[in-house]
Amino acid sequence: LASQVTGRSGRASSGQRVRQILRFGTFFGNHYGDSVTGHGRFLHSLDGEEFAGMSLECCKTLLVPPMENDLPLYGEHDEVARRIRTFVANGNNLVLTGGDYSSLVFLNKYFHYEIKKTVLDNGPFERLPEASLPKDLRNKFDKVASTLPQEGLSVTSVRKKSLPTGAKLVYATPFSTPLFQLTYCQAQIDKSACRIAKASGKSCLRDAKPGECPALLKKGLSCSCGRILYDGYDFIGHHASTIGKSTWDETLRSAVSLAYTRKPGAGMLAENM
């Protein structure tokens, strides 16, 4: 659980609700604290050595509670920005939640997407038929209601047409989706281009499509993929002063239980960041 990047109200509302849903850790007024059920499960900073280590290997799931206008900002070639991308590409899972536009800005900024928010989406959101769901998602959301509601303005959905090729929808309306999965990949650039990139302080990795990896691997170039799951609920519901249960709670439990794209171990891209 990325406890650093929740907004001011998020530390006492949405972030607290997320912790309760997953049943770990303890909340002490203005910060998360490890407990028997939370030890080692809180990431307190994207800048530190812990996340640097996480980005070099597989397999972990990083859940980011609603940022609530507290978006972490790093330059395109900043070391932390590279780690965010490579964390996913090395086979890990990143789960982002809704609540406002911050999570979508995060997705677009660090993974180079152009995903667009739906304005005033009233829902309801229907789960796709089982045959239309990806195999790795079919048994993960079977405990979740087949129809999910919009609760006031608690759900931030996106336009389906703005999603990158290969996006996998879980719930949707004819025009929007509040819950979807993306496969993000990075590939090693050739050695001559890598020397130039390193000399200018840039990465030797580039965005890649999943279908590119087999051919690149045959050429001796590293290529690896991980998953991003977006759950557009804000986990507070109408921003009420009290925290109650929601139909959406089970979606979060399902999201953090997704399988990984590879086996645990050192990341394929570790040497090329």
mmCIF file of C-alpha atoms in Angstrom, residues 105-207:
data_model
loop_
_atom_site.group_PDB
_atom_site.id
_atom_site.type_symbol
_atom_site.label_atom_id
_atom_site.label_comp_id
_atom_site.label_asym_id
_atom_site.label_seq_id
_atom_site.Cartn_x
_atom_site.Cartn_y
_atom_site.Cartn_z
ATOM 1 C CA VAL A 105 -2.939 12.081 -14.758
ATOM 2 C CA PHE A 106 -0.536 9.639 -13.093
ATOM 3 C CA LEU A 107 -1.275 6.996 -15.729
ATOM 4 C CA ASN A 108 -0.916 9.391 -18.638
ATOM 5 C CA LYS A 109 2.206 11.123 -17.311
ATOM 6 C CA TYR A 110 4.302 8.129 -16.329
ATOM 7 C CA PHE A 111 3.099 5.516 -18.832
ATOM 8 C CA HIS A 112 2.563 7.842 -21.810
ATOM 9 C CA TYR A 113 -1.132 7.141 -22.314
ATOM 10 C CA GLU A 114 -3.870 9.565 -23.394
ATOM 11 C CA ILE A 115 -6.741 8.222 -21.315
ATOM 12 C CA LYS A 116 -9.639 10.651 -20.955
ATOM 13 C CA LYS A 117 -12.063 11.013 -18.081
ATOM 14 C CA THR A 118 -15.803 10.630 -18.637
ATOM 15 C CA VAL A 119 -17.748 13.704 -17.541
ATOM 16 C CA LEU A 120 -20.710 13.046 -15.213
ATOM 17 C CA ASP A 121 -21.035 9.314 -15.784
ATOM 18 C CA ASN A 122 -24.244 8.114 -14.105
ATOM 19 C CA GLY A 123 -23.597 4.409 -14.627
ATOM 20 C CA PRO A 124 -24.628 1.763 -13.730
ATOM 21 C CA PHE A 125 -21.647 -0.342 -14.797
ATOM 22 C CA GLU A 126 -22.195 -3.899 -15.991
ATOM 23 C CA ARG A 127 -19.623 -6.675 -15.746
ATOM 24 C CA LEU A 128 -18.690 -8.018 -19.138
ATOM 25 C CA PRO A 129 -19.911 -11.528 -20.013
ATOM 26 C CA GLU A 130 -17.510 -14.222 -18.834
ATOM 27 C CA ALA A 131 -16.548 -15.108 -22.402
ATOM 28 C CA SER A 132 -15.465 -11.500 -22.977
ATOM 29 C CA LEU A 133 -13.317 -11.298 -19.838
ATOM 30 C CA PRO A 134 -9.611 -12.170 -19.988
ATOM 31 C CA LYS A 135 -8.935 -15.663 -18.624
ATOM 32 C CA ASP A 136 -6.850 -14.330 -15.736
ATOM 33 C CA LEU A 137 -9.750 -12.116 -14.598
ATOM 34 C CA ARG A 138 -12.718 -14.480 -14.911
ATOM 35 C CA ASN A 139 -12.480 -16.109 -11.493
ATOM 36 C CA LYS A 140 -11.175 -12.979 -9.739
ATOM 37 C CA PHE A 141 -14.368 -10.928 -9.966
ATOM 38 C CA ASP A 142 -16.949 -13.693 -9.618
ATOM 39 C CA LYS A 143 -17.639 -12.606 -6.004
ATOM 40 C CA VAL A 144 -18.318 -9.026 -7.106
ATOM 41 C CA ALA A 145 -21.846 -7.891 -8.023
ATOM 42 C CA SER A 146 -22.577 -8.100 -11.740
ATOM 43 C CA THR A 147 -23.769 -4.467 -11.688
ATOM 44 C CA LEU A 148 -21.886 -1.689 -9.897
ATOM 45 C CA PRO A 149 -23.524 1.684 -9.180
ATOM 46 C CA GLN A 150 -22.338 5.237 -9.472
ATOM 47 C CA GLU A 151 -22.521 6.615 -5.928
ATOM 48 C CA GLY A 152 -22.934 10.374 -6.241
ATOM 49 C CA LEU A 153 -19.611 11.407 -7.772
ATOM 50 C CA SER A 154 -17.599 8.616 -6.174
ATOM 51 C CA VAL A 155 -16.773 6.762 -9.406
ATOM 52 C CA THR A 156 -14.369 8.241 -11.950
ATOM 53 C CA SER A 157 -14.762 6.394 -15.245
ATOM 54 C CA VAL A 158 -12.899 6.846 -18.534
ATOM 55 C CA ARG A 159 -13.891 6.956 -22.188
ATOM 56 C CA LYS A 160 -13.467 3.527 -23.738
ATOM 57 C CA LYS A 161 -12.252 5.022 -27.010
ATOM 58 C CA SER A 162 -9.340 6.707 -25.220
ATOM 59 C CA LEU A 163 -7.870 3.453 -23.886
ATOM 60 C CA PRO A 164 -4.738 2.017 -25.518
ATOM 61 C CA THR A 165 -4.956 -1.005 -27.773
ATOM 62 C CA GLY A 166 -5.201 -4.218 -25.797
ATOM 63 C CA ALA A 167 -6.976 -2.746 -22.763
ATOM 64 C CA LYS A 168 -9.124 -5.335 -20.992
ATOM 65 C CA LEU A 169 -12.470 -4.128 -19.634
ATOM 66 C CA VAL A 170 -14.053 -5.646 -16.550
ATOM 67 C CA TYR A 171 -17.071 -3.346 -16.040
ATOM 68 C CA ALA A 172 -18.471 -0.863 -18.548
ATOM 69 C CA THR A 173 -21.314 1.109 -20.077
ATOM 70 C CA PRO A 174 -21.626 1.433 -23.869
ATOM 71 C CA PHE A 175 -19.265 4.419 -23.753
ATOM 72 C CA SER A 176 -17.224 4.241 -20.537
ATOM 73 C CA THR A 177 -15.427 1.959 -18.110
ATOM 74 C CA PRO A 178 -14.615 2.381 -14.393
ATOM 75 C CA LEU A 179 -12.581 -0.811 -14.051
ATOM 76 C CA PHE A 180 -10.048 -2.037 -16.583
ATOM 77 C CA GLN A 181 -6.649 -3.673 -16.939
ATOM 78 C CA LEU A 182 -3.679 -2.576 -19.049
ATOM 79 C CA THR A 183 -0.554 -4.512 -19.964
ATOM 80 C CA TYR A 184 2.492 -2.232 -19.922
ATOM 81 C CA CYS A 185 5.795 -3.325 -21.448
ATOM 82 C CA GLN A 186 9.297 -1.938 -21.812
ATOM 83 C CA ALA A 187 12.019 -3.036 -24.206
ATOM 84 C CA GLN A 188 15.761 -2.495 -24.342
ATOM 85 C CA ILE A 189 16.985 -0.210 -27.124
ATOM 86 C CA ASP A 190 20.015 -1.322 -29.184
ATOM 87 C CA LYS A 191 23.503 -0.894 -27.737
ATOM 88 C CA SER A 192 24.552 2.097 -29.826
ATOM 89 C CA ALA A 193 21.369 4.001 -28.980
ATOM 90 C CA CYS A 194 21.811 3.013 -25.329
ATOM 91 C CA ARG A 195 25.283 4.584 -25.165
ATOM 92 C CA ILE A 196 23.875 7.859 -26.491
ATOM 93 C CA ALA A 197 20.931 7.731 -24.091
ATOM 94 C CA LYS A 198 23.119 7.112 -21.055
ATOM 95 C CA ALA A 199 25.453 9.946 -22.013
ATOM 96 C CA SER A 200 22.499 12.341 -21.932
ATOM 97 C CA GLY A 201 21.088 10.966 -18.673
ATOM 98 C CA LYS A 202 18.254 9.029 -20.305
ATOM 99 C CA SER A 203 17.069 5.442 -20.003
ATOM 100 C CA CYS A 204 18.011 2.550 -22.244
ATOM 101 C CA LEU A 205 14.399 1.375 -22.120
ATOM 102 C CA ARG A 206 11.426 2.366 -24.267
ATOM 103 C CA ASP A 207 7.707 1.701 -24.181
#
